[in-house]
Amino acid sequence: MTTVFEAAGGTEGILRLAHAWHERVMADEVVSHAFSHGFRPDHTERLAAYWSEALGGPAAYSGIYGDETSVVRIHSGNGEHDEMNRRAVDCFDEALRDAGLAGDDRLRGVLHDYFAWATWNTMYHHSTDEVAEGMSIPRWSWDGLEGP
């Protein structure tokens, strides 16, 4: 069976999606606030590596950049931001169209479900002190979250 990563076009497809999402969030008056402090010049490449690994591709992120602990710590300690989360998910759905990944209903649905789950459930803790050491990047398949 093809992985979600492969169905999304592999590295090139996920990179297109990361670029499209980043463009959308930078244009959004609420979500862009998350980037107001600045961001790495290679943000979209790092994001694509993370999504690729999470969606069944190679361990590109954890092999080069770090583990889930480092990712979650970057995104934690910023207070509640439900409206930002909702809009980030909306930007992702629009980015799926921009990246040419919205034509397959099943793929679009799985990618949406992954991003919404990750946005609401894994990325944000009230304090960086709450983030456990040694976490691995959660994997997502056609059936949703894999493993424990």
Coordinates of C-alpha atoms in Angstrom, one line a residue, residues 51-121:
W51 CA 5.5 16.4 7.5
S52 CA 7.3 13.9 5.3
E53 CA 8.5 11.8 8.2
A54 CA 5.1 12.0 10.0
L55 CA 3.3 10.9 6.9
G56 CA 5.3 7.8 6.2
G57 CA 8.3 9.1 4.4
P58 CA 12.0 9.0 5.3
A59 CA 13.3 10.1 8.7
A60 CA 14.4 13.4 7.2
Y61 CA 13.5 15.6 10.1
S62 CA 14.7 13.5 13.0
G63 CA 17.8 12.5 11.1
I64 CA 18.9 16.1 10.5
Y65 CA 17.1 18.5 12.8
G66 CA 15.9 16.9 16.0
D67 CA 13.1 15.0 17.6
E68 CA 9.5 15.7 18.5
T69 CA 10.6 17.1 21.8
S70 CA 12.5 20.0 20.1
V71 CA 9.6 20.7 17.8
V72 CA 7.0 20.8 20.6
R73 CA 9.2 23.0 22.8
I74 CA 9.5 25.6 19.9
H75 CA 5.7 25.8 19.7
S76 CA 4.9 25.7 23.5
G77 CA 4.5 28.3 26.2
N78 CA 2.6 30.9 24.1
G79 CA -0.8 30.7 25.8
E80 CA -4.2 29.7 24.3
H81 CA -4.7 30.5 20.7
D82 CA -7.8 28.6 19.5
E83 CA -8.6 31.2 16.8
M84 CA -5.0 30.9 15.5
N85 CA -5.3 27.1 15.4
R86 CA -8.6 27.3 13.5
R87 CA -7.2 29.7 11.0
A88 CA -4.0 27.6 10.6
V89 CA -6.1 24.6 9.7
D90 CA -8.1 26.7 7.2
C91 CA -4.8 27.9 5.7
F92 CA -3.7 24.2 5.4
D93 CA -7.0 23.3 3.6
E94 CA -6.4 26.1 1.2
A95 CA -2.8 25.2 0.7
L96 CA -3.8 21.7 -0.3
R97 CA -5.6 23.2 -3.2
D98 CA -2.7 25.6 -4.0
A99 CA -0.2 22.6 -4.0
G100 CA -2.5 20.5 -6.2
L101 CA -3.3 18.0 -3.5
A102 CA -7.1 18.5 -3.2
G103 CA -8.2 16.5 -6.2
D104 CA -8.3 13.2 -4.3
D105 CA -11.0 13.3 -1.6
R106 CA -9.4 10.5 0.5
L107 CA -5.9 12.1 0.4
R108 CA -7.3 15.5 1.1
G109 CA -9.3 14.2 4.1
V110 CA -6.3 12.3 5.6
L111 CA -4.0 15.3 5.2
H112 CA -6.6 17.6 6.8
D113 CA -7.2 15.1 9.6
Y114 CA -3.5 14.8 10.3
F115 CA -2.9 18.6 10.3
A116 CA -5.9 19.3 12.5
W117 CA -4.9 16.6 14.9
A118 CA -1.3 17.8 15.1
T119 CA -2.4 21.4 15.5
W120 CA -4.8 20.8 18.3
N121 CA -3.2 17.8 20.1

